[in-house]
Tab-separated table of C-alpha atoms in Angstrom:
chain	number	residue	atom	x	y	z
A	1	MET	CA	5.226	-31.165	-33.292
A	2	ARG	CA	8.778	-30.112	-33.525
A	3	ALA	CA	11.987	-30.601	-31.280
A	4	GLU	CA	11.425	-29.517	-27.898
A	5	SER	CA	13.911	-28.774	-24.971
A	6	LEU	CA	13.463	-29.026	-21.251
A	7	ALA	CA	15.976	-27.666	-18.579
A	8	VAL	CA	15.807	-27.229	-14.808
A	9	LEU	CA	18.137	-24.236	-14.207
A	10	PRO	CA	19.638	-23.753	-10.484
A	11	HIS	CA	18.806	-20.545	-8.597
A	12	ASP	CA	22.462	-19.148	-9.487
A	13	GLY	CA	22.200	-19.826	-12.938
A	14	LEU	CA	18.946	-18.026	-13.883
A	15	PRO	CA	18.675	-15.436	-16.766
A	16	LEU	CA	18.680	-11.941	-15.239
A	17	TRP	CA	15.032	-11.225	-16.278
A	18	VAL	CA	13.908	-14.623	-14.685
A	19	GLY	CA	15.787	-13.777	-11.576
A	20	LEU	CA	14.543	-10.269	-11.306
A	21	THR	CA	10.882	-11.345	-12.053
A	22	PHE	CA	11.095	-14.280	-9.346
A	23	ALA	CA	13.523	-12.820	-6.918
A	24	GLY	CA	11.277	-9.809	-6.555
A	25	LEU	CA	8.641	-12.205	-5.033
A	26	ALA	CA	10.802	-12.699	-1.973
A	27	VAL	CA	12.063	-9.085	-1.275
A	28	ALA	CA	10.969	-5.716	-2.544
A	29	GLY	CA	8.567	-6.788	-4.992
A	30	TRP	CA	6.243	-7.941	-2.190
A	31	GLY	CA	6.492	-4.669	-0.763
A	32	CYS	CA	5.389	-2.709	-3.754
A	33	ALA	CA	2.787	-4.827	-4.482
A	34	ALA	CA	1.616	-4.627	-0.800
A	35	LEU	CA	1.708	-0.837	-0.884
A	36	ALA	CA	-0.344	-0.659	-4.432
A	37	PHE	CA	-2.893	-3.045	-2.518
A	38	ARG	CA	-3.300	-0.732	0.331
A	39	ARG	CA	-4.220	2.164	-1.758
A	40	ARG	CA	-7.267	-0.043	-2.944
A	41	SER	CA	-10.440	-0.266	-1.263
A	42	PRO	CA	-10.898	-3.024	1.205
A	43	PRO	CA	-10.902	-6.047	1.494
A	44	GLN	CA	-7.165	-6.350	1.259
A	45	PRO	CA	-5.922	-9.630	-0.316
A	46	ALA	CA	-3.338	-11.661	1.602
A	47	ILE	CA	0.025	-11.002	0.655
A	48	PRO	CA	2.440	-14.103	0.210
A	49	GLU	CA	5.341	-14.492	2.623
A	50	TYR	CA	8.831	-15.755	2.545
A	51	SER	CA	10.372	-17.723	5.513
A	52	ALA	CA	12.945	-20.214	6.018
A	53	SER	CA	10.414	-22.814	4.303
A	54	GLY	CA	10.579	-20.855	1.076
A	55	LEU	CA	7.738	-18.527	-0.556
A	56	SER	CA	4.176	-19.834	0.474
A	57	LEU	CA	0.755	-18.427	0.550
A	58	PRO	CA	-0.945	-17.903	3.682
A	59	LEU	CA	-4.238	-18.996	2.549
A	60	PRO	CA	-4.912	-21.480	-0.155
A	61	ASP	CA	-7.012	-18.996	-2.132
A	62	ALA	CA	-4.912	-16.146	-1.440
A	63	PRO	CA	-4.208	-14.046	-4.864
A	64	LEU	CA	-0.914	-12.931	-5.977
A	65	PRO	CA	-0.485	-9.415	-7.190
A	66	ILE	CA	0.818	-10.584	-10.672
A	67	GLU	CA	-0.596	-7.628	-12.620
A	68	PHE	CA	2.341	-5.714	-11.124
A	69	PHE	CA	4.834	-8.094	-12.837
A	70	PRO	CA	6.812	-7.490	-16.002
A	71	GLY	CA	5.929	-9.639	-18.886
A	72	SER	CA	3.043	-12.204	-19.682
A	73	VAL	CA	2.354	-14.076	-16.164
A	74	LEU	CA	0.134	-16.732	-14.964
A	75	LEU	CA	-0.707	-18.297	-11.790
A	76	LEU	CA	-1.683	-22.195	-12.102
A	77	ASP	CA	-2.741	-24.726	-9.493
A	78	ARG	CA	-0.959	-28.006	-9.259
A	79	LEU	CA	-3.187	-29.501	-12.228
A	80	GLY	CA	-2.264	-26.695	-14.464
A	81	ALA	CA	-5.651	-24.788	-14.320
A	82	VAL	CA	-5.140	-20.987	-14.866
A	83	LEU	CA	-5.976	-19.305	-11.443
A	84	GLN	CA	-4.816	-15.955	-12.448
A	85	ALA	CA	-3.397	-14.187	-15.577
A	86	ASN	CA	-2.034	-10.552	-15.865
A	87	GLU	CA	-3.402	-8.379	-18.477
A	88	GLU	CA	-0.216	-8.578	-20.777
A	89	ALA	CA	-0.843	-12.521	-20.830
A	90	ALA	CA	-4.467	-12.042	-21.888
A	91	MET	CA	-3.441	-9.416	-24.460
A	92	GLN	CA	-0.362	-11.270	-26.043
A	93	PHE	CA	-1.962	-14.902	-25.794
A	94	GLY	CA	-5.720	-14.706	-25.302
A	95	ASP	CA	-7.353	-17.971	-25.995
A	96	SER	CA	-4.225	-19.730	-26.891
A	97	VAL	CA	-3.351	-19.969	-23.385
A	98	GLY	CA	-5.158	-23.515	-22.948
A	99	ALA	CA	-3.385	-25.022	-26.023
A	100	ILE	CA	-0.091	-23.829	-24.659
A	101	LEU	CA	-0.435	-25.221	-21.364
A	102	ARG	CA	-1.716	-28.725	-22.681
A	103	HIS	CA	1.432	-28.978	-24.842
A	104	PRO	CA	3.354	-31.691	-23.711
A	105	ALA	CA	6.424	-29.719	-23.135
A	106	ALA	CA	4.581	-27.522	-21.039
A	107	ARG	CA	2.952	-30.177	-18.822
A	108	SER	CA	6.471	-31.731	-18.140
A	109	ALA	CA	7.773	-28.381	-17.046
A	110	LEU	CA	4.786	-28.029	-14.933
A	111	SER	CA	5.429	-31.535	-13.336
A	112	ALA	CA	9.123	-30.721	-12.824
A	113	ALA	CA	8.347	-27.220	-11.427
A	114	LEU	CA	6.280	-29.006	-8.859
A	115	ARG	CA	8.805	-31.578	-7.981
A	116	ALA	CA	11.620	-29.307	-7.610
A	117	GLU	CA	12.923	-28.444	-3.805
A	118	PRO	CA	14.857	-25.617	-2.757
A	119	GLU	CA	18.681	-26.194	-2.489
A	120	GLY	CA	19.005	-24.539	0.847
A	121	ALA	CA	16.853	-23.343	3.594
A	122	ASP	CA	16.950	-19.631	1.994
A	123	ASP	CA	16.446	-20.536	-1.229
A	124	LEU	CA	13.488	-20.438	-3.632
A	125	PRO	CA	12.809	-23.593	-5.896
A	126	PRO	CA	14.678	-23.408	-9.077
A	127	VAL	CA	13.008	-22.418	-12.261
A	128	CYS	CA	12.151	-24.915	-14.824
A	129	SER	CA	12.382	-23.648	-18.351
A	130	THR	CA	11.044	-25.028	-21.827
A	131	THR	CA	10.836	-23.922	-25.260
A	132	PHE	CA	8.604	-25.480	-28.060
A	133	THR	CA	6.705	-24.620	-31.030
A	134	LEU	CA	3.070	-24.409	-31.094
A	135	ASP	CA	1.656	-25.330	-34.772
A	136	VAL	CA	-2.119	-23.782	-34.315
A	137	PRO	CA	-3.520	-21.486	-34.790
A	138	VAL	CA	-0.273	-20.307	-36.158
A	139	PRO	CA	3.137	-21.481	-35.561
A	140	ARG	CA	4.712	-19.818	-32.921
A	141	THR	CA	7.904	-20.468	-30.933
A	142	LEU	CA	7.180	-20.124	-27.225
A	143	HIS	CA	9.575	-19.871	-24.110
A	144	LEU	CA	8.054	-20.792	-20.478
A	145	SER	CA	9.790	-20.294	-17.267
A	146	LEU	CA	7.954	-21.862	-14.181
A	147	ARG	CA	8.822	-21.604	-10.505
A	148	GLY	CA	6.808	-23.786	-7.821
A	149	ILE	CA	5.500	-21.774	-4.739
A	150	PRO	CA	5.418	-24.347	-1.795
A	151	ALA	CA	2.495	-24.731	0.519
A	152	PRO	CA	2.013	-26.592	3.567
A	153	GLN	CA	-0.100	-29.081	1.724
A	154	GLU	CA	0.593	-30.595	-1.610
A	155	ARG	CA	-2.972	-29.846	-3.009
A	156	HIS	CA	-2.276	-26.201	-2.242
A	157	LYS	CA	0.907	-25.902	-4.436
A	158	ARG	CA	0.918	-23.232	-7.020
A	159	VAL	CA	3.212	-22.375	-9.825
A	160	LEU	CA	4.200	-19.131	-11.508
A	161	VAL	CA	4.740	-19.048	-15.242
A	162	VAL	CA	6.237	-16.349	-17.300
A	163	MET	CA	5.682	-16.847	-20.961
A	164	SER	CA	7.395	-15.308	-23.871
A	165	ASP	CA	6.663	-15.559	-27.569
A	166	ARG	CA	10.208	-15.914	-29.524
A	167	SER	CA	8.873	-16.640	-32.951
A	168	GLU	CA	10.104	-13.305	-34.330
A	169	ALA	CA	13.547	-13.813	-32.556
A	170	GLN	CA	13.699	-17.102	-34.201
A	171	VAL	CA	12.951	-15.794	-37.772
A	172	LEU	CA	15.493	-12.919	-37.284
A	173	ASP	CA	18.068	-15.548	-36.241
A	174	ARG	CA	17.186	-17.978	-39.441
A	175	MET	CA	17.433	-14.694	-41.496
A	176	ARG	CA	20.771	-13.938	-40.137
A	177	LEU	CA	22.034	-17.470	-40.702
A	178	ASP	CA	20.879	-17.462	-44.297
A	179	PHE	CA	22.337	-14.041	-45.034
A	180	VAL	CA	25.948	-15.504	-43.584
A	181	ALA	CA	25.608	-18.434	-45.680
A	182	HIS	CA	24.339	-16.703	-48.894
A	183	ALA	CA	26.982	-14.024	-48.396
A	184	SER	CA	29.655	-16.479	-48.081
A	185	HIS	CA	28.675	-18.358	-51.059
A	186	GLU	CA	28.467	-15.196	-53.158
A	187	LEU	CA	31.874	-14.171	-52.075
A	188	ARG	CA	33.370	-17.641	-52.467
A	189	THR	CA	32.485	-17.900	-56.249
A	190	PRO	CA	34.443	-15.166	-57.619
A	191	LEU	CA	37.211	-15.741	-55.012
A	192	ALA	CA	37.606	-19.471	-56.381
A	193	SER	CA	37.629	-18.206	-59.926
A	194	LEU	CA	40.667	-15.769	-59.031
A	195	SER	CA	42.147	-18.378	-57.295
A	196	GLY	CA	42.088	-20.932	-60.098
A	197	PHE	CA	43.274	-18.635	-62.765
A	198	ILE	CA	46.158	-17.269	-60.288
A	199	ASP	CA	47.341	-20.826	-59.920
A	200	ALA	CA	47.125	-21.376	-63.766
A	201	LEU	CA	49.289	-18.539	-64.555
A	202	ARG	CA	51.787	-19.262	-61.776
A	203	THR	CA	52.055	-22.773	-62.889
A	204	GLY	CA	52.028	-22.453	-66.533
A	205	GLY	CA	52.502	-18.747	-67.459
A	206	SER	CA	55.885	-19.200	-68.867
A	207	THR	CA	54.342	-21.634	-71.540
A	208	MET	CA	51.118	-19.960	-72.256
A	209	ASP	CA	50.644	-17.987	-75.178
A	210	GLU	CA	49.760	-14.310	-75.171
A	211	GLY	CA	46.181	-14.973	-76.139
A	212	THR	CA	45.274	-17.300	-73.690
A	213	ARG	CA	47.154	-15.081	-70.895
A	214	GLN	CA	45.032	-12.115	-71.896
A	215	GLN	CA	41.951	-14.263	-71.728
A	216	PHE	CA	42.992	-15.218	-68.088
A	217	LEU	CA	43.518	-11.652	-67.401
A	218	ASP	CA	40.191	-10.494	-68.628
A	219	ILE	CA	38.311	-13.029	-66.759
A	220	MET	CA	39.987	-12.221	-63.629
A	221	GLY	CA	39.235	-8.695	-64.104
A	222	GLN	CA	35.607	-9.526	-64.533
A	223	GLN	CA	35.629	-11.538	-61.364
A	224	SER	CA	37.445	-8.686	-59.320
A	225	ALA	CA	34.985	-6.292	-60.276
A	226	ARG	CA	31.973	-8.460	-59.435
A	227	LEU	CA	33.675	-8.885	-56.079
A	228	LYS	CA	33.980	-5.342	-55.530
A	229	ARG	CA	30.299	-4.677	-56.639
A	230	LEU	CA	29.200	-7.407	-54.173
A	231	ILE	CA	31.238	-6.069	-51.254
A	232	ASP	CA	30.122	-2.317	-52.259
A	233	ARG	CA	26.327	-3.373	-52.012
A	234	LEU	CA	26.881	-5.154	-48.925
A	235	LEU	CA	28.417	-2.075	-47.419
A	236	TYR	CA	25.431	0.180	-48.880
A	237	LEU	CA	22.867	-2.261	-47.214
A	238	SER	CA	24.453	-2.234	-43.943
A	239	ARG	CA	24.560	1.659	-43.877
A	240	VAL	CA	20.989	1.940	-45.126
A	241	GLN	CA	19.809	-0.643	-42.252
A	242	ALA	CA	21.887	1.273	-39.782
A	243	HIS	CA	19.673	4.422	-39.952
A	244	GLU	CA	16.489	2.780	-41.227
A	245	HIS	CA	14.530	3.921	-38.165
A	246	GLN	CA	15.220	7.777	-38.977
A	247	ARG	CA	12.660	9.243	-41.307
A	248	PRO	CA	14.066	11.260	-43.840
A	249	ARG	CA	13.212	15.492	-43.268
A	250	ASP	CA	14.411	16.965	-46.491
A	251	VAL	CA	11.779	17.812	-49.051
A	252	VAL	CA	12.820	16.938	-52.575
A	253	ASP	CA	11.455	18.393	-55.764
A	254	VAL	CA	10.635	15.256	-58.011
A	255	ALA	CA	11.621	16.883	-61.131
A	256	ASP	CA	15.161	17.515	-59.851
A	257	LEU	CA	15.453	14.058	-58.648
A	258	MET	CA	14.494	12.862	-61.986
A	259	ALA	CA	17.124	15.177	-63.732
A	260	ILE	CA	19.776	13.376	-61.765
A	261	VAL	CA	18.676	9.948	-62.621
A	262	LEU	CA	18.476	10.875	-66.327
A	263	GLY	CA	21.970	12.289	-66.020
A	264	GLU	CA	23.321	9.062	-64.550
A	265	VAL	CA	21.412	6.534	-66.934
A	266	ALA	CA	21.120	8.498	-70.326
A	267	PRO	CA	24.780	7.496	-71.571
A	268	ARG	CA	23.941	3.757	-70.875
A	269	PHE	CA	20.790	3.889	-73.177
A	270	ASP	CA	22.611	5.755	-75.891
A	271	GLU	CA	25.541	2.966	-75.918
A	272	ASP	CA	23.042	0.065	-75.806
A	273	GLY	CA	20.578	1.429	-78.481
A	274	CYS	CA	17.695	1.276	-76.057
A	275	LYS	CA	14.918	3.900	-75.801
A	276	LEU	CA	14.395	5.828	-72.475
A	277	ASN	CA	10.983	7.693	-72.136
A	278	LEU	CA	10.098	10.330	-69.246
A	279	ALA	CA	6.617	11.125	-68.241
A	280	LEU	CA	6.464	13.425	-65.282
A	281	GLU	CA	3.640	15.454	-63.684
A	282	ASP	CA	4.245	18.935	-62.686
A	283	ASP	CA	4.942	20.263	-58.949
A	284	LEU	CA	5.529	16.868	-57.343
A	285	ILE	CA	7.415	17.110	-53.928
A	286	ILE	CA	8.385	14.228	-51.570
A	287	LYS	CA	9.868	14.088	-48.255
A	288	ALA	CA	13.026	11.867	-48.910
A	289	ASP	CA	16.566	11.340	-48.949
A	290	GLU	CA	17.739	12.643	-52.368
A	291	ASP	CA	20.729	10.233	-52.774
A	292	GLU	CA	18.850	7.244	-51.401
A	293	MET	CA	15.784	7.732	-53.996
A	294	VAL	CA	18.264	8.152	-56.760
A	295	GLN	CA	19.634	4.848	-55.525
A	296	VAL	CA	16.049	3.275	-55.861
A	297	LEU	CA	15.468	4.566	-59.462
A	298	LEU	CA	18.978	3.473	-60.707
A	299	ASN	CA	18.516	-0.063	-59.365
A	300	LEU	CA	15.098	-0.406	-60.894
A	301	ILE	CA	16.468	0.814	-64.203
A	302	GLU	CA	19.431	-1.439	-63.926
A	303	ASN	CA	17.197	-4.138	-63.363
A	304	ALA	CA	14.941	-3.482	-66.452
A	305	LEU	CA	18.291	-3.438	-68.608
A	306	LYS	CA	19.640	-6.395	-67.089
A	307	TYR	CA	16.822	-8.854	-67.070
A	308	GLY	CA	14.307	-7.167	-69.464
A	309	ARG	CA	16.012	-6.840	-73.000
A	310	GLU	CA	15.880	-9.581	-75.508
A	311	ARG	CA	18.121	-10.127	-78.326
A	312	GLY	CA	16.440	-8.923	-81.541
A	313	ARG	CA	13.552	-6.929	-80.167
A	314	ASP	CA	13.234	-3.373	-79.652
A	315	PHE	CA	13.324	-2.397	-75.999
A	316	SER	CA	12.329	0.726	-74.126
A	317	VAL	CA	12.149	1.632	-70.538
A	318	THR	CA	9.583	4.339	-69.091
A	319	LEU	CA	10.621	6.571	-66.241
A	320	PHE	CA	7.314	8.009	-64.747
A	321	ALA	CA	6.342	10.368	-61.680
A	322	ARG	CA	2.707	11.114	-60.952
A	323	ARG	CA	0.309	11.518	-58.020
A	324	ALA	CA	-1.233	8.471	-56.865
A	325	PRO	CA	-5.020	8.166	-57.132
A	326	GLU	CA	-7.257	8.553	-54.417
A	327	ARG	CA	-8.981	5.275	-52.662
A	328	ASP	CA	-6.296	3.178	-54.177
A	329	ASP	CA	-6.239	-0.339	-52.180
A	330	ARG	CA	-2.717	-0.950	-53.166
A	331	TRP	CA	-1.372	1.590	-50.941
A	332	PRO	CA	-1.801	2.161	-47.106
A	333	GLU	CA	-3.392	5.776	-47.298
A	334	ASP	CA	-4.970	7.927	-49.975
A	335	GLY	CA	-2.746	10.306	-51.943
A	336	GLY	CA	0.945	10.324	-52.325
A	337	ILE	CA	3.393	10.271	-54.897
A	338	LEU	CA	4.189	7.255	-57.530
A	339	LEU	CA	7.602	6.850	-58.904
A	340	GLY	CA	7.653	4.153	-61.518
A	341	VAL	CA	9.994	2.188	-63.981
A	342	GLU	CA	8.103	0.400	-66.774
A	343	ASP	CA	9.706	-1.550	-69.711
A	344	ASN	CA	8.629	-3.705	-72.544
A	345	GLY	CA	10.927	-6.506	-71.960
A	346	ARG	CA	10.547	-10.367	-71.334
A	347	GLY	CA	8.823	-10.056	-68.189
A	348	MET	CA	8.850	-12.818	-65.729
A	349	GLU	CA	6.861	-15.517	-64.182
A	350	ALA	CA	4.613	-14.712	-61.394
A	351	HIS	CA	6.245	-17.197	-58.754
A	352	HIS	CA	9.358	-14.801	-58.768
A	353	LEU	CA	7.539	-11.827	-57.562
A	354	PRO	CA	7.054	-12.623	-53.880
A	355	ARG	CA	10.912	-12.986	-53.495
A	356	LEU	CA	12.116	-10.350	-55.538
A	357	THR	CA	13.198	-8.378	-52.464
A	358	GLU	CA	14.979	-11.087	-50.828
A	359	ARG	CA	18.621	-10.632	-50.468
A	360	PHE	CA	20.707	-12.631	-53.042
A	361	TYR	CA	17.552	-13.732	-55.095
A	362	ARG	CA	18.017	-13.682	-58.742
A	363	VAL	CA	15.767	-14.094	-61.667
A	364	VAL	CA	17.991	-16.330	-63.865
A	365	ASP	CA	15.466	-17.317	-66.486
A	366	ASN	CA	16.966	-16.625	-69.997
A	367	VAL	CA	19.813	-14.688	-68.545
A	368	GLU	CA	23.045	-15.155	-69.202
A	369	PRO	CA	25.645	-15.792	-66.232
A	370	ALA	CA	27.601	-12.548	-67.036
A	371	GLN	CA	24.487	-10.317	-66.981
A	372	GLN	CA	23.544	-11.742	-63.311
A	373	GLY	CA	23.661	-9.037	-60.655
A	374	THR	CA	24.577	-9.297	-57.059
A	375	GLY	CA	20.909	-10.132	-55.997
A	376	LEU	CA	21.000	-7.170	-53.449
A	377	GLY	CA	19.399	-4.365	-55.620
A	378	LEU	CA	15.579	-4.848	-54.709
A	379	SER	CA	16.509	-5.889	-51.121
A	380	ILE	CA	18.374	-2.284	-51.090
A	381	VAL	CA	15.523	-0.751	-52.680
A	382	ARG	CA	12.818	-2.423	-49.975
A	383	HIS	CA	14.954	-1.060	-47.078
A	384	ILE	CA	15.162	2.507	-48.479
A	385	LEU	CA	11.564	2.572	-48.694
A	386	ASP	CA	10.891	1.298	-45.309
A	387	ARG	CA	12.931	4.002	-43.852
A	388	HIS	CA	10.747	6.473	-46.144
A	389	GLY	CA	7.553	4.853	-45.238
A	390	GLY	CA	6.983	3.698	-48.726
A	391	ARG	CA	5.767	0.858	-50.516
A	392	LEU	CA	7.017	-1.229	-53.637
A	393	ARG	CA	4.793	-3.270	-55.963
A	394	VAL	CA	6.132	-5.062	-59.016
A	395	ALA	CA	3.796	-6.403	-61.884
A	396	SER	CA	5.098	-8.543	-64.751
A	397	ALA	CA	4.187	-11.460	-66.989
A	398	PRO	CA	6.242	-13.365	-69.447
A	399	GLY	CA	6.637	-11.575	-72.807
A	400	ARG	CA	4.717	-8.389	-71.401
A	401	GLY	CA	7.337	-6.406	-69.685
A	402	THR	CA	7.639	-5.414	-66.105
A	403	THR	CA	6.298	-2.424	-64.199
A	404	CYS	CA	7.996	-1.439	-60.658
A	405	LEU	CA	5.915	1.047	-58.721
A	406	VAL	CA	7.213	3.151	-55.844
A	407	TRP	CA	4.658	4.710	-53.545
A	408	LEU	CA	5.686	7.483	-51.060
A	409	PRO	CA	3.397	9.088	-48.440
A	410	PRO	CA	2.014	12.548	-48.879
A	411	VAL	CA	4.296	15.249	-47.634
A	412	SER	CA	1.904	16.211	-44.849
A	413	VAL	CA	1.649	13.043	-43.242
A	414	VAL	CA	5.022	11.605	-43.322
A	415	GLN	CA	5.701	10.114	-40.019
A	416	PRO	CA	7.954	12.032	-37.490
A	417	GLU	CA	11.487	10.636	-36.922
A	418	MET	CA	11.305	7.567	-34.718
A	419	VAL	CA	13.340	7.132	-31.556
């Protein structure tokens, strides 16, 4: 078990959603619930009442209309047995409810809710909240808010529970913290280098020979360029994520797309003495943002040049586009278009493959520091493809090259823009 937290919140310190959920029991919520019940066929259930002595059930076994409450809601007896569960609780937690309620943190919160007393004659008992991690059947971070319902007899006390799964929010928080930490580190490295050389020039510049001075200036220029690339990539990634929920609407001819990419990269291959091949099927169209798909292919080609080449060995890159085969389990549906970049370079170990699209992740095996990139290229690719409803698969092995496949859905079934 992991760290747990238990807190009793006063009535005036409730989060808004909790206050709305439970305060509704004492005011308009009961009226709406009663109206809904009157529309049903008899017999009508007894409706809880609120008086100076607090919220109470007129009969020990009277049900609460919790199906009308937002969120996942349970009604427990004083021993923690489930008396009622609304549909959302059943759908979200199902058979895990028992394990959740048996957790020591949940038991402690239940005891606290049963002991809690209203602060004033017109107040409800305070809410008791707890957050904990349940490790089985899969790790989940759960938040429970509990409020006791007074009854004339102790054995008739009930407890309302609102449950929420905060696992995804916790993962996102961790990712944000990791991103800030990695970004800070990546920015600090070239800044520290620049600062060091500036200090060296400031303190010893008058006695420094011209060759050393020029060497320092060259390194400073390289670090400045690295810093600019990193900032540009971060800004581009931010822009991509800002409209990631909007599906592209333009229809793009793949031949035109490839022509743009070739115009960008052909001079680079001429300079480096590498070979670039093109394999393109006819009449291919995709629904895409052309600029973003150009960026995807440029990033993949840049990675091939940066990490694939080995000294003393012929190196070639093949850029291709073709129709995806039918009944291919690698993709979410039949059909679609495949864009790819394949090289015959050094390849990489299998353990790198699952992490290639993580921000700032770099394959540094046998790569000189000067060749290392920002570690953001494939992260940008992933977010662009998420927007396009596409997929990325990378296959590689040491000494056998790397193949990056981009799958894009057929034009006729590209999803409409999400709101």
